[in-house]
Amino acid sequence: MSDIRDISLTAIRRVWDRFCDTGDSDYLRGLPQAVADSWIRSRAYGVNPGLARFPTDERGTQWSDDERLLLELAVPALKACSAELHESSALLVLSSTSGRILYRDGNEWALEAADSINSVPGALSREDASGTNSLGTALHVGAAVAIHTWQHFCEPLWAWSDIGIPVSHPITGERIGAIDIGVYKRPLGTAFGLALTAMAGRVQMQILEWEMKLRQQLLTSWARRRSPDAQASLAVDRHGRIVSATPAAMRLLCLADVTPNGIPLAQLPALSGLETALDGDTPGDRQWTGPGGDKLVEIERVSHNGRWVGAFARIETRSGKPSRAHANWRPRYRFSGLVGRHPAFLAAKQSAERMADTDIPVLLFGETGTGKELFAHAMHAASARADGPFVSVNCGAIPNELIASELFGYEGGAFTGAEARGKRGKFEVADGGTLFLDEITETSAALQVSLLRVLEAAEISPIGSERKRNVDVRIISACNRDPLDALHKGLLRQDLYYRLRGVAIRLPALRERTPDIPDLVRHLSQGRAEFSAEALEMLVRHPWPGNVRELAAVVRSAVALAANGRVEPADLIGILDTSRPSSSAAFDIEAAEADTIERAMREARGNVKMAASLLGLARSTLYRKLVRLKMTRRSEWVSAPSRDDA
């Protein structure tokens, strides 16, 4: 069969007819993978290929609270960018996360063309309603998508070319909507992609500014009505993140500090379920009882100008003092919850069980998503330290210039920006328990020297302090690469490697133990839905590049979508990520990351700020990646010096 890109429009229509009739994906060879997958989903949804107009949602333009808020915040940001669209006769469309069109803009000619396909507020752009289109497809895949003419699933939309990009909440990261730019009977210029990225960034900035105003109102109210420091009290924003806490609450919850972006309640097992009790849809103050009945929380809701902005929570323990088991960071997983019968998995589990009740350092390694942190939790829970804290640190997620203070703590005023009261480091927080150092190969050489000293002397010296503090901590570390390979490449010091590697345990990738998948599915679904034999076979055949973490996400979504409590293959279409190669060959993550950054830098002509925006990264993060990947500016990137990068 010829490549679709090399044949005439008449032949394309013939191929499209055959695919619509048969569903044979062989006809889609030559389509971009994201488009081919969307066609397959559109057909599975039963979308009419001859659909000429976007269907109208039964609610029309009766917006939900979230949709009204998105309109309120996004439209001013979009209008600031609309002048160029009017000149280019392009159509700008904003949709909610449910795919409902909320707003559109363009000159008279563009709006008239949009009317002909019912691309109006209140219409549905979701793939299951309108087939492949840039808004619906971008919302589904969670990334920018360009759909050119006949790449639309519905033939009457072939007169359009458009590009869509999802918009994520700047604090929670949740998808809240999408923006689209479309042109009628004209080619889609590459400049539209950059314009769309800039618009999404502007909308996110507008939302962030609004969220920060709400948070400031919460903190102002907290400062006025704050409980005495001896009381365990928290200020929690409307997204369920702790933004301030009294010293008593910090001790009770074993928190070293409160980060600028807040600490999600979901990360604190001792407060499991409190986030639901804070739900803003239910008015009034209330009480909440913690796991095991140990904690009683009095919740006082805080509003400003009629809008819920957060809550204050005062925590008491039934005994009048925090019990050690509940006050510390507790393990969330045990060996009984680690499911699998494959010999490689059983060997890893048995090794971990034998090492659990020792203080010998353990180094876990395996691909991302194989369950390294779950193993670490289980080892802590099976040890004599189970009543002590289990503290997890992702070394790869903390900038090198901050990780020393994160691990070892600092004295008040130790450096510019340091808190006046100082900060306890994770080693001190984990005293008497277990410290899990994830992505240990991502740490700098200087930090590795400091870690080695701490591990050998069992004492820490906070930054800015001359005092040394003894710590009793069991170390479990992890990395997503072969540690010997990291050693040979100089990513891990030899002396630190042998200090951490009391025992090294490799966790197998999910594709290596596919016979375990049915058992894992039953365990993860918790009896909430039954998977048919055909659905299980579909899961077994999937390559699972994201391993058990990806499987858990797929099962969770499938259970939610299942009709009558039974999951069939059709329920898995659109959930399984088929955009990656099906080959089980090893994937070079670092090379892929370097290639992506290379393309962004070319597109931005060497402008790091613009490239960071294209990649959805902070500029400082992109600089760090350029240094780590040893990528320097190249002449073919740069067309002219940029003040943004000065």
XYZ file of C-alpha atoms in Angstrom:
646
model
C 0.000 0.000 0.000
C 1.367 3.453 -0.864
C 2.217 5.993 1.780
C -0.818 8.286 2.250
C 1.350 11.373 1.887
C 2.355 10.377 -1.635
C -1.111 9.889 -3.172
C -3.765 12.216 -4.532
C -6.725 13.615 -2.625
C -9.036 11.267 -4.568
C -6.976 8.290 -3.460
C -6.901 9.630 0.089
C -10.680 9.748 0.090
C -10.729 6.134 -1.121
C -8.362 5.093 1.704
C -10.486 7.031 4.187
C -13.627 5.259 2.906
C -11.996 1.859 3.317
C -10.795 2.592 6.837
C -14.217 3.918 7.867
C -15.799 0.751 6.461
C -13.328 -1.836 7.757
C -11.409 -0.231 10.610
C -8.225 -1.774 9.203
C -5.362 0.323 10.605
C -3.062 -0.762 7.757
C -4.799 1.879 5.654
C -3.454 4.574 7.987
C 0.201 4.010 7.199
C 1.799 7.385 6.553
C -0.466 9.320 8.901
C 1.242 10.843 11.952
C 0.858 8.351 14.796
C -1.202 10.750 16.937
C -3.632 11.271 14.031
C -3.858 7.555 13.203
C -4.601 6.735 16.852
C -7.262 9.443 16.909
C -8.936 8.034 13.775
C -9.036 4.609 15.423
C -10.601 6.099 18.547
C -13.083 8.169 16.523
C -14.306 5.094 14.683
C -14.533 3.127 17.952
C -16.615 5.961 19.438
C -19.048 5.622 16.526
C -18.523 9.161 15.226
C -20.252 9.757 11.879
C -17.454 10.306 9.273
C -19.812 12.596 7.377
C -20.458 14.827 10.398
C -20.583 18.384 9.040
C -21.177 20.348 12.247
C -19.934 20.130 15.811
C -22.818 18.844 17.961
C -24.239 21.209 20.573
C -24.012 20.169 24.212
C -27.405 19.724 25.847
C -26.462 22.364 28.440
C -25.837 24.952 25.744
C -24.018 27.926 27.242
C -24.964 27.232 30.859
C -21.406 27.151 32.174
C -20.211 25.314 35.250
C -18.320 27.201 37.968
C -14.990 25.938 36.600
C -15.920 26.990 33.064
C -17.001 30.460 34.191
C -13.723 30.857 36.051
C -11.701 29.785 33.018
C -13.579 32.292 30.858
C -13.067 35.045 33.418
C -9.315 34.483 33.568
C -8.443 33.325 30.051
C -10.416 35.663 27.789
C -8.549 38.881 28.782
C -5.250 37.111 28.110
C -6.471 35.838 24.733
C -7.862 39.220 23.668
C -4.425 40.710 24.228
C -3.150 38.417 21.465
C -6.081 38.659 19.063
C -5.004 41.584 16.822
C -2.694 39.444 14.695
C -5.399 36.796 14.312
C -7.798 39.326 12.837
C -5.159 40.312 10.291
C -4.472 36.685 9.320
C -8.177 35.683 9.153
C -7.520 32.886 11.652
C -10.052 31.602 14.186
C -9.164 31.363 17.893
C -11.167 28.951 20.061
C -11.089 28.194 23.804
C -12.617 25.008 25.219
C -13.031 23.589 28.706
C -11.474 20.300 29.759
C -14.761 18.581 28.883
C -14.372 19.765 25.271
C -17.146 22.382 25.393
C -16.336 25.443 23.309
C -16.423 28.455 25.627
C -15.142 31.336 23.523
C -14.003 32.183 20.006
C -12.489 35.182 18.281
C -11.569 36.180 14.745
C -12.537 38.598 11.996
C -15.930 38.506 10.339
C -14.769 36.144 7.573
C -13.311 33.599 10.034
C -16.389 33.690 12.282
C -18.704 33.156 9.308
C -16.710 30.091 8.252
C -16.846 28.800 11.847
C -20.630 29.255 11.945
C -20.933 26.868 9.000
C -19.512 24.002 11.123
C -21.160 25.124 14.393
C -17.822 25.975 15.987
C -19.633 28.201 18.467
C -19.861 28.492 22.267
C -21.744 25.524 23.657
C -20.635 23.102 20.934
C -18.679 19.924 21.695
C -15.176 19.399 20.301
C -14.424 16.159 22.168
C -13.191 13.288 19.999
C -16.114 11.056 21.002
C -18.513 13.738 19.743
C -16.695 15.300 16.774
C -13.902 12.907 15.804
C -10.311 13.947 15.177
C -9.864 17.724 15.576
C -7.104 19.739 17.171
C -9.070 20.766 20.292
C -10.451 17.340 21.130
C -7.284 15.463 20.204
C -4.993 17.842 22.118
C -7.198 17.400 25.195
C -7.017 13.623 24.819
C -3.263 13.255 24.302
C -2.276 16.117 26.614
C 0.045 17.740 24.080
C -0.040 20.184 21.163
C -1.511 18.627 18.005
C -1.778 19.984 14.441
C -4.552 18.558 12.246
C -4.190 19.402 8.558
C -7.186 19.276 6.183
C -7.891 15.581 5.445
C -6.350 14.487 8.759
C -9.721 15.346 10.322
C -11.793 12.184 10.768
C -14.971 13.861 9.514
C -14.707 14.690 5.785
C -16.695 17.970 5.904
C -13.953 19.401 8.165
C -11.264 18.816 5.513
C -11.511 22.482 4.511
C -9.890 23.408 7.849
C -6.353 23.202 9.205
C -5.817 23.865 12.877
C -3.487 23.417 15.810
C -4.534 22.946 19.421
C -2.695 22.962 22.735
C -3.964 21.908 26.178
C -3.816 24.347 29.080
C -2.775 22.998 32.479
C -3.336 24.568 35.869
C -0.033 26.191 36.934
C -0.283 24.857 40.502
C -1.962 21.445 40.303
C -0.832 20.502 36.798
C -4.360 19.291 35.983
C -5.667 19.869 32.461
C -8.271 22.663 32.560
C -8.934 23.357 28.879
C -7.439 23.832 25.437
C -6.799 26.616 22.900
C -7.006 26.219 19.138
C -6.071 28.317 16.108
C -7.686 27.308 12.807
C -7.633 28.557 9.221
C -10.181 27.880 6.485
C -9.056 26.700 3.012
C -5.509 27.901 3.631
C -2.280 26.282 4.834
C -1.459 26.436 8.528
C 1.630 28.612 9.003
C 4.342 27.474 11.429
C 4.136 30.820 13.233
C 0.733 29.819 14.609
C 2.363 27.127 16.758
C 4.593 29.642 18.509
C 1.688 32.073 18.880
C -0.449 29.352 20.450
C 2.299 28.377 22.909
C 2.644 32.027 23.923
C -1.130 32.300 24.424
C -1.222 29.190 26.623
C 1.630 30.623 28.685
C -0.160 33.947 29.036
C -3.368 32.209 30.181
C -1.436 30.137 32.723
C 0.269 33.268 34.028
C -3.114 34.986 34.404
C -4.415 31.987 36.373
C -1.277 31.868 38.520
C -1.576 35.570 39.400
C -5.210 35.045 40.396
C -4.321 31.976 42.490
C -1.549 33.896 44.229
C -4.007 36.666 45.134
C -6.339 34.090 46.679
C -3.453 32.488 48.543
C -2.362 35.897 49.852
C -5.890 36.492 51.152
C -5.716 33.125 52.914
C -2.321 33.884 54.453
C -3.415 37.373 55.514
C -6.398 35.881 57.301
C -4.118 33.187 58.775
C -1.759 35.840 60.153
C -4.673 37.639 61.852
C -6.313 34.554 63.363
C -3.373 32.169 63.671
C -3.525 29.692 66.539
C -0.826 29.739 69.229
C 2.356 28.004 68.164
C 1.683 25.299 70.750
C -1.426 24.245 68.795
C -1.090 22.032 65.741
C -2.778 24.138 63.063
C -2.540 24.340 59.275
C -3.559 26.764 56.543
C -4.673 24.790 53.483
C -5.454 26.397 50.114
C -8.406 25.507 47.883
C -6.311 22.885 46.081
C -5.642 20.897 49.242
C -2.062 22.151 49.722
C -0.611 23.150 53.077
C 0.705 26.704 52.684
C 1.542 27.427 56.327
C 1.709 25.541 59.612
C 2.499 26.158 63.266
C 5.655 24.580 64.722
C 3.487 22.099 66.632
C 1.869 20.950 63.364
C 5.286 20.691 61.731
C 6.438 18.380 64.515
C 3.228 16.368 64.512
C 3.372 15.764 60.770
C 7.178 15.462 60.685
C 7.513 18.295 58.175
C 10.902 19.928 57.673
C 9.395 23.021 56.069
C 6.544 24.223 53.851
C 7.632 24.728 50.251
C 6.559 27.862 48.315
C 4.167 25.795 46.187
C 2.640 24.149 49.240
C 2.593 20.517 50.370
C -0.260 18.389 48.941
C -2.281 16.724 51.688
C -2.229 13.592 49.529
C 1.486 13.226 50.333
C 0.822 12.920 54.068
C -0.512 9.474 55.040
C -1.345 10.780 58.533
C -3.924 13.115 56.926
C -5.248 10.650 54.358
C -8.811 11.675 53.504
C -8.633 15.229 54.826
C -8.535 16.637 51.280
C -12.027 15.258 50.638
C -13.300 16.816 53.860
C -12.052 20.191 52.613
C -14.042 19.945 49.362
C -15.158 23.442 48.408
C -18.483 22.259 46.981
C -19.860 21.688 50.476
C -20.452 24.822 52.569
C -19.868 25.226 56.282
C -17.256 24.222 58.828
C -16.856 20.622 59.932
C -14.827 17.978 61.744
C -12.734 15.128 60.379
C -11.364 12.048 62.095
C -8.036 10.707 60.864
C -6.988 7.137 60.024
C -7.428 4.849 63.016
C -9.403 7.532 64.838
C -6.187 9.001 66.219
C -6.634 12.557 64.981
C -9.560 14.929 65.285
C -9.414 17.927 62.964
C -11.560 21.036 63.379
C -11.934 22.658 59.947
C -12.718 26.361 59.559
C -13.423 27.427 55.997
C -12.128 30.786 54.702
C -13.860 32.887 52.022
C -13.056 36.204 50.379
C -15.623 38.218 48.395
C -17.915 35.218 48.431
C -15.300 32.838 46.992
C -13.858 29.895 48.933
C -10.076 30.357 49.187
C -9.068 27.642 51.650
C -9.382 26.493 55.234
C -7.707 26.417 58.628
C -7.370 23.019 60.269
C -6.661 22.552 63.972
C -5.401 19.049 64.773
C -5.748 17.220 68.073
C -4.771 13.642 68.906
C -7.111 11.473 70.965
C -4.356 10.810 73.468
C -3.533 14.494 73.774
C -0.074 13.969 72.289
C 1.120 12.662 68.934
C 1.707 8.922 68.898
C 4.990 7.991 67.237
C 3.313 5.729 64.693
C 0.913 8.405 63.454
C 3.057 11.502 63.861
C 5.839 10.339 61.571
C 5.822 9.721 57.869
C 4.409 6.213 57.642
C 4.993 3.576 54.962
C 2.050 3.190 52.609
C 2.910 -0.227 51.165
C 3.812 -3.657 52.510
C 5.205 -6.797 50.942
C 1.718 -8.342 50.957
C 0.654 -5.645 48.503
C 3.478 -6.314 46.006
C 1.784 -8.591 43.475
C 3.599 -10.922 41.094
C 4.652 -14.550 40.577
C 7.253 -14.158 37.850
C 10.612 -15.642 38.970
C 12.527 -12.370 38.437
C 9.991 -10.403 40.468
C 9.848 -13.044 43.219
C 13.651 -13.081 43.443
C 13.691 -9.280 43.901
C 10.906 -9.443 46.493
C 12.577 -12.246 48.453
C 15.892 -10.366 48.496
C 14.152 -7.234 49.768
C 12.321 -9.217 52.471
C 15.584 -10.774 53.683
C 17.248 -7.347 53.847
C 14.269 -5.526 55.414
C 15.105 -6.032 59.093
C 18.772 -5.113 58.739
C 20.535 -1.765 58.572
C 22.547 -2.791 55.511
C 22.150 -0.174 52.733
C 20.114 -1.381 49.761
C 20.332 -0.028 46.204
C 17.195 -0.640 44.107
C 17.452 -0.188 40.362
C 15.111 -0.611 37.423
C 13.174 1.394 34.858
C 10.863 4.228 35.885
C 7.555 2.884 37.174
C 8.773 -0.584 38.243
C 7.965 0.050 41.914
C 11.247 1.013 43.555
C 9.616 3.332 46.090
C 6.951 0.697 46.860
C 9.739 -1.779 47.679
C 11.398 0.824 49.918
C 8.111 1.436 51.770
C 7.626 -2.316 52.234
C 11.168 -2.813 53.557
C 10.677 -0.039 56.100
C 7.291 -1.464 57.185
C 8.869 -4.903 57.754
C 11.794 -3.550 59.766
C 12.362 -2.755 63.425
C 12.194 0.897 62.349
C 8.546 0.634 61.243
C 7.381 2.999 64.005
C 9.950 5.562 62.883
C 9.650 7.966 59.948
C 9.912 6.904 56.320
C 11.197 9.942 54.402
C 11.459 9.938 50.617
C 13.631 12.368 48.640
C 13.655 12.553 44.844
C 17.208 13.758 44.275
C 16.566 14.335 40.558
C 13.708 16.775 41.217
C 15.678 19.170 43.446
C 18.134 21.676 41.915
C 21.761 20.933 42.775
C 22.146 24.279 44.525
C 19.274 23.445 46.910
C 19.638 19.745 47.594
C 22.346 20.109 50.264
C 20.078 22.344 52.368
C 17.191 19.932 51.681
C 19.148 16.938 52.997
C 21.247 18.475 55.766
C 19.194 21.532 56.763
C 20.547 24.977 57.641
C 20.791 27.467 60.463
C 18.732 30.659 60.414
C 20.328 33.334 58.235
C 22.872 30.893 56.782
C 22.449 32.426 53.322
C 20.382 34.972 51.442
C 16.760 33.879 51.453
C 17.177 31.426 54.347
C 14.340 31.268 56.860
C 15.101 33.079 60.104
C 14.321 30.011 62.203
C 16.413 27.685 60.047
C 15.275 24.375 58.606
C 15.579 20.717 59.527
C 17.075 18.564 56.807
C 15.652 15.255 55.649
C 18.408 13.313 57.464
C 17.280 14.864 60.745
C 13.596 14.334 59.931
C 14.322 10.639 59.212
C 16.236 10.124 62.480
C 15.246 6.734 63.892
C 13.738 5.616 60.602
C 14.498 5.180 56.909
C 15.637 7.709 54.300
C 14.849 6.761 50.696
C 17.114 8.551 48.199
C 15.539 8.175 44.762
C 17.429 9.004 41.530
C 20.725 8.991 43.432
C 22.716 9.090 40.158
C 21.281 12.572 39.433
C 23.213 14.196 42.310
C 26.300 16.329 41.766
C 29.849 15.153 42.538
C 30.125 17.670 45.401
C 26.945 16.423 47.039
C 28.086 12.818 46.671
C 31.212 13.679 48.688
C 29.022 15.198 51.428
C 26.722 12.157 51.391
C 29.685 9.833 51.774
C 30.878 11.709 54.857
C 27.429 11.569 56.443
C 27.063 7.839 55.737
C 30.479 7.059 57.174
C 30.255 9.266 60.292
C 26.477 9.005 60.931
C 26.391 12.725 61.684
C 25.325 15.857 59.848
C 26.355 19.484 60.003
C 23.595 21.871 58.843
C 24.666 24.656 56.505
C 25.873 27.654 58.495
C 26.368 25.610 61.659
C 29.578 24.414 63.289
C 27.673 21.896 65.417
C 27.475 18.260 64.363
C 24.337 16.233 65.015
C 24.235 12.460 65.250
C 21.581 10.761 63.129
C 20.401 7.165 63.168
C 19.113 6.590 59.632
C 18.835 3.486 57.461
C 19.525 4.330 53.792
C 17.686 2.819 50.831
C 18.637 4.361 47.484
C 17.368 3.893 43.938
C 18.140 4.758 40.326
C 16.499 4.055 36.964
C 19.677 2.861 35.280
C 22.166 0.068 35.864
C 24.315 1.403 38.750
C 27.456 -0.201 37.292
C 26.833 1.689 34.064
C 26.392 4.906 36.088
C 29.637 4.108 37.867
C 31.547 3.603 34.624
C 30.122 6.823 33.151
C 31.217 8.815 36.178
C 27.661 9.602 37.326
C 28.263 7.868 40.655
C 31.435 8.010 42.749
C 33.037 4.613 43.276
C 33.373 5.031 47.057
C 29.752 6.185 47.409
C 28.567 3.338 45.163
C 30.135 0.715 47.421
C 28.804 2.501 50.506
C 25.237 2.528 49.171
C 25.400 -0.891 47.562
C 25.281 -3.171 50.561
C 22.940 -5.209 48.376
C 21.763 -4.234 44.877
C 18.301 -5.433 43.825
C 17.076 -5.151 40.244
C 13.323 -4.768 39.685
C 12.212 -6.250 36.339
C 10.282 -4.191 33.794
C 6.616 -5.093 33.371
C 7.192 -6.314 29.813
C 9.562 -8.932 31.284
C 6.798 -10.367 33.458
C 3.644 -10.104 31.373
C 2.117 -13.266 32.966
C 1.720 -11.145 36.134
C -0.503 -8.587 34.367
C -3.892 -10.337 34.999
C -3.073 -10.629 38.732
C -1.933 -7.001 38.839
C -5.116 -5.856 37.088
C -7.290 -7.695 39.620
C -5.273 -6.229 42.490
C -5.365 -2.686 41.115
C -9.083 -2.751 40.218
C -9.956 -3.901 43.778
C -13.067 -5.702 42.572
C -14.678 -2.522 41.232
C -14.855 -3.897 37.700
C -14.307 -7.150 35.815
C -11.942 -7.233 32.825
C -12.995 -9.486 29.959
C -10.535 -12.064 28.588
C -10.164 -9.964 25.421
C -9.412 -6.824 27.449
C -6.811 -8.680 29.517
C -5.226 -10.007 26.311
C -5.055 -6.435 25.003
C -3.282 -5.363 28.198
C -0.864 -8.294 28.055
C 0.149 -7.369 24.493
C 0.809 -3.716 25.338
C 4.555 -2.861 25.661
C 4.120 -0.866 28.926
C 6.939 1.661 28.596
C 5.700 3.232 31.854
C 5.673 -0.161 33.627
C 3.384 -0.828 36.626
C 2.783 2.908 37.153
C 1.324 3.131 33.631
C -0.744 -0.034 34.182
C -2.192 1.404 37.403
C -3.250 4.591 35.580
C -4.857 2.590 32.742
C -6.749 0.317 35.159
C -7.988 3.305 37.157
C -9.323 5.022 34.018
C -10.819 1.818 32.579
C -12.685 1.067 35.803
C -14.117 4.593 35.807
C -15.328 4.258 32.192
C -16.570 0.659 32.376
C -20.242 0.098 31.622
C -22.067 -2.266 34.006
C -18.840 -2.953 35.849
C -17.196 -4.814 32.949
C -14.192 -3.596 30.958
C -14.100 -4.548 27.276
C -11.422 -3.798 24.627
C -13.429 -0.781 23.413
C -13.090 0.748 26.889
C -9.298 0.585 26.579
C -9.149 2.384 23.235
C -8.064 5.915 23.936
C -6.694 4.997 27.370
C -3.728 2.903 26.302
C -0.836 5.052 25.104
C -0.104 3.696 21.627
C 1.992 6.663 20.534
C 5.236 4.956 21.492
C 6.957 2.210 19.517
C 5.718 -1.286 20.337
C 9.244 -2.695 20.318
C 10.499 -3.883 23.683
C 14.010 -2.695 22.874
C 15.610 -0.420 25.440
C 14.732 3.246 25.044
C 17.481 5.833 25.450
C 15.729 8.446 27.576
C 18.702 10.804 27.676
C 19.104 10.745 23.890
C 15.387 11.411 23.409
C 15.549 14.316 25.853
C 18.580 15.781 24.077
C 16.853 15.427 20.701
C 13.728 17.201 21.998
C 15.787 20.060 23.430
C 17.791 20.271 20.188
C 14.595 20.706 18.146
C 13.223 23.316 20.563
C 16.467 25.306 20.458
C 16.423 25.250 16.657
C 12.793 26.380 16.604
C 13.594 29.189 19.045
C 16.800 30.099 17.164
C 18.903 29.687 20.273
C 16.618 31.749 22.531
C 16.587 29.756 25.795
C 13.568 31.594 27.181
C 11.489 30.819 24.079
C 12.743 27.218 23.946
C 11.808 26.739 27.599
C 8.305 28.019 26.814
C 7.996 25.574 23.898
C 9.073 22.703 26.165
C 6.854 23.779 29.059
C 9.882 24.198 31.356
C 11.186 26.958 33.574
C 14.157 28.726 31.986
C 16.396 27.723 34.927
C 15.397 24.076 34.437
C 16.312 24.198 30.744
C 19.688 25.762 31.593
C 20.381 22.885 33.998
C 19.444 20.319 31.372
C 21.697 21.988 28.788
C 24.590 21.791 31.250
C 23.847 18.194 32.248
C 23.560 17.066 28.631
C 26.691 19.073 27.778
C 24.809 21.001 25.100
C 26.270 24.414 24.267
C 24.864 27.041 21.930
C 25.576 26.242 18.333
C 25.930 28.584 15.424
C 23.127 26.894 13.501
C 20.731 27.654 16.393
C 21.367 31.348 16.711
C 20.347 33.909 14.104
C 20.897 37.024 16.273
C 21.704 37.801 19.904
C 18.650 37.853 22.201
C 18.181 40.164 25.172
C 15.966 37.523 26.796
C 18.964 35.278 27.345
C 21.317 37.951 28.546
